[in-house]
Amino acid sequence: MSGKRRQAGEKDGGSKKGRREVKAELSAALGARARREETRRAWEKREAAQCGPVVLDSVPFQHCVIHSFIENSKFLDGLKEELLALRFHEKSNDLYKFQQSADLKSRKEPHIRALRDVLFVDFRQWLSEVTGVELETTVDLSCAQYTYTDTLLCHDDELEGRRFAFILYLVPEWSEVDGGTLDLYSTDDRTQPGSIVKSLVPSWNTLVFFEVSPVSFHQVSEVLSEDKCRLSVSGWFHGPSLERPPRCLDPAPIRNTHIPQDHEILYEWINPEYLSFEYQSQIQDEFEDSSEILLKDFLKEEKFRAVCEALETSNIDWELLGPPNRRCYKRAKGELPDALSSCMDLLRSEAFFLLLSNLTGLKLHFLAPDNEDSDEGEGSSGQNARTLSQGDGVEQAGPAAHSEGDNVPTYTGELRHWEHGHYTMIHDHDPERQEFALDLLLFCGCEDWEAEYGGFTSYIAKEEDEELLTVYPENNCLALVYRDKETMKFVKHINHKSLQRDANRRGFCDFAFVYYE
């Protein structure tokens, strides 16, 4: 048979003879009855063991590495060629960034079909015997490509029906310095992930599988090689799910009322342009139309410079926040330098609450009138914004008591530091998602920051990946975003490209506040 005719047969599914010629077989060592029994006993006892090409371990959770998984290495060359010819789709959200194929269950390419057969039949039977779990015939299977800066952050893979996750690596020569390792996390007594205790380096024709459980937290570390592709075929075997303990929830952030500061603090700190009644009215109109606005050069130049100098030269106590399946960034704690403490006071002052009311139309101060035509809790954020007349200006702000029965506006706020490897993720039980809120971000130290570095804040609709809004870090810019209960936000993982900046300014900071009417 000529090469030309053989290729034509492969394209349309192949003849019967062609299908017999392309066959995948598991490593002969996996088929040996004695070796399989040895592996089963080690798995049952949760022991660390090596049974030929099979390496078992239960730390930090049960997993297994099988070297030389497919018997015929030449078969894998053909498989790789077929996989790379597939159409890949970029996948990017709060959890990951990589390229993925569609489900491979219906592909007719001979090598892909042969791999599917050996995984769905031979390996599924082997896995069921070794683990003692009766597995369903349903198997998820797709191909993924990770290239420079791609990553898959900390998660546990738990979804109804998933029992075992598996990854077959088809990578070139690979080392830990290339990134892309499969990192396994320890967990605490509340089944929350802690630190990475084991990293598995991808290698050609190696399959890794692990039991999907409440503690199976893992990640694919960021790929650091600029010229290698981390190609793999992965998926899940389905079976009876393990019992899951109640999920650990974040405590609701402590909310505070404004601090008594009159309008003088505004004139001391803020660009006079934003204190003009006419300009405030214009900003409010724009905000009501789109529910967001970016105010450039917000602080006076000398004040902003003092804040940046304090961030660069002061010995600030930064604490790293986790757990890693939800967030990874640093927050300032303890006593702050005068410039930073004064800036925090500005953002939580009574005068600033009234200024925000003027800029957005929201009732964040008792002097801000109600809009009787608005329907509380309904519609988009733009529909909920209220109009504030010019007559109720900044000059009227000052220490004053609220009328009895009024809702008292509150805030939460923190000073954050962002650098390579930092991010936040969306999770279903985030207490901040329970009501309408105004987000404020004031950026510092992000000159020359590029969008490709990550670190931007993305807003998306619930159950959707499409971005509604992206806020990019920009020096001395104040971002205001009004969100409803169906809007979620995350800060995109900051990748290795960010290290291209000068070593003294590879990260940036922001003042992050949330205001509630």
Tab-separated table of C-alpha atoms in Angstrom, residues 104-339:
chain	number	residue	atom	x	y	z
A	104	LEU	CA	-11.865	13.297	21.411
A	105	LYS	CA	-14.630	10.712	21.785
A	106	SER	CA	-15.821	11.073	18.195
A	107	ARG	CA	-12.520	11.696	16.387
A	108	LYS	CA	-11.833	9.239	13.575
A	109	GLU	CA	-8.065	9.683	13.184
A	110	PRO	CA	-6.572	6.175	13.524
A	111	HIS	CA	-4.081	6.890	16.303
A	112	ILE	CA	-6.554	8.929	18.356
A	113	ARG	CA	-9.158	6.213	17.906
A	114	ALA	CA	-6.653	3.533	18.937
A	115	LEU	CA	-5.661	5.480	22.053
A	116	ARG	CA	-9.302	5.943	22.926
A	117	ASP	CA	-9.870	2.199	22.655
A	118	VAL	CA	-6.938	1.283	24.884
A	119	LEU	CA	-7.915	3.872	27.530
A	120	PHE	CA	-11.630	3.188	27.534
A	121	VAL	CA	-11.311	-0.624	27.555
A	122	ASP	CA	-7.925	-2.015	28.572
A	123	PHE	CA	-6.776	0.681	30.961
A	124	ARG	CA	-10.225	1.195	32.460
A	125	GLN	CA	-10.332	-2.519	33.293
A	126	TRP	CA	-6.803	-2.386	34.775
A	127	LEU	CA	-7.663	0.703	36.834
A	128	SER	CA	-10.881	-0.824	38.116
A	129	GLU	CA	-9.078	-3.996	39.235
A	130	VAL	CA	-6.228	-2.121	40.915
A	131	THR	CA	-8.392	0.386	42.802
A	132	GLY	CA	-11.412	-1.806	43.477
A	133	VAL	CA	-13.748	0.833	42.028
A	134	GLU	CA	-16.384	-0.150	39.480
A	135	LEU	CA	-15.985	2.395	36.705
A	136	GLU	CA	-18.568	3.489	34.194
A	137	THR	CA	-18.015	3.291	30.446
A	138	THR	CA	-18.248	7.087	30.268
A	139	VAL	CA	-14.785	8.615	29.927
A	140	ASP	CA	-13.900	12.258	29.257
A	141	LEU	CA	-10.947	12.767	26.932
A	142	SER	CA	-9.342	15.862	25.384
A	143	CYS	CA	-5.945	17.213	24.374
A	144	ALA	CA	-4.266	20.260	25.908
A	145	GLN	CA	-1.341	22.417	24.887
A	146	TYR	CA	0.465	24.564	27.446
A	147	THR	CA	3.000	27.039	26.101
A	148	TYR	CA	4.923	29.927	27.652
A	149	THR	CA	3.054	31.471	30.664
A	150	ASP	CA	0.146	28.993	30.440
A	151	THR	CA	-1.038	27.583	33.757
A	152	LEU	CA	-3.855	25.793	35.571
A	153	LEU	CA	-4.196	27.061	39.132
A	154	CYS	CA	-5.030	25.169	42.316
A	155	HIS	CA	-8.275	23.144	42.198
A	156	ASP	CA	-9.540	19.705	43.246
A	157	ASP	CA	-11.250	18.426	40.022
A	158	GLU	CA	-14.380	17.508	41.956
A	159	LEU	CA	-17.483	17.350	39.788
A	160	GLU	CA	-20.371	14.928	40.036
A	161	GLY	CA	-19.337	11.503	38.762
A	162	ARG	CA	-15.605	12.086	38.366
A	163	ARG	CA	-13.655	9.379	40.189
A	164	PHE	CA	-10.154	9.303	38.660
A	165	ALA	CA	-8.278	11.976	36.732
A	166	PHE	CA	-5.535	10.983	34.278
A	167	ILE	CA	-2.910	12.738	32.155
A	168	LEU	CA	-0.775	11.144	29.422
A	169	TYR	CA	2.251	13.302	28.576
A	170	LEU	CA	3.581	13.676	25.029
A	171	VAL	CA	6.286	16.220	25.776
A	172	PRO	CA	9.835	16.721	24.497
A	173	GLU	CA	12.701	16.397	26.940
A	174	TRP	CA	11.463	18.291	29.986
A	175	SER	CA	12.891	19.477	33.314
A	176	GLU	CA	11.609	21.289	36.354
A	177	VAL	CA	13.061	24.606	35.155
A	178	ASP	CA	10.664	24.437	32.181
A	179	GLY	CA	7.696	24.755	34.565
A	180	GLY	CA	4.506	22.885	33.714
A	181	THR	CA	4.887	20.497	36.644
A	182	LEU	CA	1.881	18.774	38.189
A	183	ASP	CA	1.971	20.168	41.728
A	184	LEU	CA	0.169	18.363	44.554
A	185	TYR	CA	-1.011	20.291	47.625
A	186	SER	CA	-1.265	19.321	51.268
A	187	THR	CA	-4.573	20.027	53.033
A	188	ASP	CA	-5.490	21.065	56.560
A	189	ASP	CA	-8.113	19.616	58.894
A	190	ARG	CA	-10.787	21.639	57.060
A	191	THR	CA	-9.734	20.125	53.694
A	192	GLN	CA	-8.316	23.456	52.563
A	193	PRO	CA	-5.164	23.381	50.389
A	194	GLY	CA	-1.950	24.572	51.971
A	195	SER	CA	1.469	24.233	50.388
A	196	ILE	CA	2.888	22.263	47.457
A	197	VAL	CA	4.503	19.094	48.808
A	198	LYS	CA	5.214	17.255	45.559
A	199	SER	CA	5.876	18.245	41.953
A	200	LEU	CA	5.722	15.728	39.098
A	201	VAL	CA	7.773	16.659	36.031
A	202	PRO	CA	6.114	15.656	32.719
A	203	SER	CA	7.921	13.043	30.657
A	204	TRP	CA	7.245	11.331	27.346
A	205	ASN	CA	4.857	8.339	27.449
A	206	THR	CA	4.148	8.738	31.175
A	207	LEU	CA	0.625	8.582	32.528
A	208	VAL	CA	-0.347	10.015	35.904
A	209	PHE	CA	-3.657	9.280	37.559
A	210	PHE	CA	-5.125	10.186	40.936
A	211	GLU	CA	-8.315	9.734	42.840
A	212	VAL	CA	-10.634	12.741	42.670
A	213	SER	CA	-11.529	13.563	46.264
A	214	PRO	CA	-12.162	16.483	48.621
A	215	VAL	CA	-8.374	16.713	49.157
A	216	SER	CA	-7.068	16.190	45.603
A	217	PHE	CA	-5.858	19.782	45.186
A	218	HIS	CA	-3.333	20.210	42.400
A	219	GLN	CA	-2.170	22.651	39.751
A	220	VAL	CA	-0.206	22.800	36.525
A	221	SER	CA	2.547	25.280	37.307
A	222	GLU	CA	3.217	28.063	34.837
A	223	VAL	CA	5.168	26.938	31.776
A	224	LEU	CA	8.447	28.870	31.785
A	225	SER	CA	9.997	27.525	28.584
A	226	GLU	CA	9.551	29.846	25.614
A	227	ASP	CA	10.161	27.186	22.980
A	228	LYS	CA	8.600	23.958	24.305
A	229	CYS	CA	5.009	22.756	24.157
A	230	ARG	CA	3.558	20.769	27.055
A	231	LEU	CA	1.261	18.448	25.083
A	232	SER	CA	-0.957	15.991	26.944
A	233	VAL	CA	-4.106	13.926	26.655
A	234	SER	CA	-6.211	14.011	29.783
A	235	GLY	CA	-9.637	13.321	31.190
A	236	TRP	CA	-11.636	11.544	33.862
A	237	PHE	CA	-12.975	8.085	34.537
A	238	HIS	CA	-16.407	8.153	36.110
A	239	GLY	CA	-17.727	6.177	39.033
A	240	PRO	CA	-19.363	6.587	42.450
A	241	SER	CA	-18.204	9.864	44.006
A	242	LEU	CA	-16.567	9.957	47.397
A	243	GLU	CA	-18.474	11.560	50.252
A	244	ARG	CA	-17.620	15.221	50.582
A	245	PRO	CA	-17.549	17.104	53.898
A	246	PRO	CA	-19.271	20.503	54.096
A	247	ARG	CA	-17.352	23.103	52.132
A	248	CYS	CA	-15.252	25.529	54.100
A	249	LEU	CA	-16.588	29.039	53.581
A	250	ASP	CA	-14.775	32.346	53.766
A	251	PRO	CA	-15.904	34.496	56.678
A	252	ALA	CA	-17.792	37.593	55.631
A	253	PRO	CA	-15.419	40.584	55.598
A	254	ILE	CA	-15.854	42.978	58.495
A	255	ARG	CA	-17.629	46.130	57.372
A	256	ASN	CA	-17.091	49.529	58.908
A	257	THR	CA	-18.818	52.886	58.732
A	258	HIS	CA	-16.960	55.955	57.552
A	259	ILE	CA	-14.592	57.840	59.822
A	260	PRO	CA	-15.377	61.486	60.664
A	261	GLN	CA	-13.348	63.643	58.286
A	262	ASP	CA	-14.670	66.868	56.782
A	263	HIS	CA	-14.206	68.129	53.245
A	264	GLU	CA	-10.729	69.546	53.921
A	265	ILE	CA	-9.215	66.082	53.390
A	266	LEU	CA	-10.560	66.093	49.827
A	267	TYR	CA	-8.920	69.404	48.977
A	268	GLU	CA	-5.703	68.165	50.519
A	269	TRP	CA	-5.527	64.916	48.482
A	270	ILE	CA	-7.668	64.988	45.346
A	271	ASN	CA	-7.080	66.576	41.959
A	272	PRO	CA	-9.215	69.766	42.073
A	273	GLU	CA	-10.774	68.857	38.730
A	274	TYR	CA	-12.786	66.106	40.450
A	275	LEU	CA	-14.101	68.519	43.082
A	276	SER	CA	-15.903	70.643	40.514
A	277	PHE	CA	-19.694	70.258	40.757
A	278	GLU	CA	-20.038	70.505	36.983
A	279	TYR	CA	-17.469	67.789	36.377
A	280	GLN	CA	-18.967	65.568	39.095
A	281	SER	CA	-22.322	65.812	37.358
A	282	GLN	CA	-20.755	64.843	34.036
A	283	ILE	CA	-18.985	61.872	35.640
A	284	GLN	CA	-22.222	60.768	37.270
A	285	ASP	CA	-24.026	60.794	33.940
A	286	GLU	CA	-21.314	58.627	32.388
A	287	PHE	CA	-21.319	56.283	35.375
A	288	GLU	CA	-25.095	55.838	35.273
A	289	ASP	CA	-24.850	54.844	31.611
A	290	SER	CA	-22.171	52.168	32.055
A	291	SER	CA	-21.926	51.423	35.812
A	292	GLU	CA	-18.159	51.976	35.644
A	293	ILE	CA	-15.642	54.745	35.135
A	294	LEU	CA	-11.882	55.293	35.245
A	295	LEU	CA	-10.714	58.603	36.722
A	296	LYS	CA	-7.138	59.401	35.702
A	297	ASP	CA	-4.690	61.505	37.740
A	298	PHE	CA	-7.077	61.223	40.669
A	299	LEU	CA	-4.731	62.217	43.477
A	300	LYS	CA	-2.690	65.388	43.529
A	301	GLU	CA	0.720	64.724	42.010
A	302	GLU	CA	2.665	65.411	45.215
A	303	LYS	CA	0.358	63.167	47.271
A	304	PHE	CA	0.561	60.325	44.785
A	305	ARG	CA	4.347	60.625	44.711
A	306	ALA	CA	4.458	60.446	48.524
A	307	VAL	CA	2.321	57.282	48.470
A	308	CYS	CA	4.595	55.635	45.890
A	309	GLU	CA	7.742	56.565	47.813
A	310	ALA	CA	6.288	55.086	50.994
A	311	LEU	CA	5.467	51.855	49.172
A	312	GLU	CA	8.974	51.642	47.714
A	313	THR	CA	11.060	52.601	50.760
A	314	SER	CA	9.085	51.662	53.868
A	315	ASN	CA	9.279	48.405	55.749
A	316	ILE	CA	5.658	47.312	55.338
A	317	ASP	CA	4.417	44.103	56.933
A	318	TRP	CA	2.853	42.125	54.066
A	319	GLU	CA	0.928	38.906	54.758
A	320	LEU	CA	0.343	36.331	52.012
A	321	LEU	CA	-3.340	35.458	51.736
A	322	GLY	CA	-4.761	32.084	50.720
A	323	PRO	CA	-5.966	29.420	50.450
A	324	PRO	CA	-4.472	28.899	46.956
A	325	ASN	CA	-7.714	27.573	45.478
A	326	ARG	CA	-9.173	31.043	46.053
A	327	ARG	CA	-6.425	33.648	46.172
A	328	CYS	CA	-2.722	34.378	46.353
A	329	TYR	CA	-1.631	37.966	47.009
A	330	LYS	CA	-0.162	40.078	49.792
A	331	ARG	CA	-2.099	42.410	52.086
A	332	ALA	CA	-0.623	45.101	54.304
A	333	LYS	CA	-1.195	44.593	58.000
A	334	GLY	CA	-0.249	46.434	61.147
A	335	GLU	CA	0.802	50.065	61.313
A	336	LEU	CA	1.353	51.825	57.985
A	337	PRO	CA	3.660	54.738	57.103
A	338	ASP	CA	1.979	58.138	57.420
A	339	ALA	CA	1.407	58.633	53.673
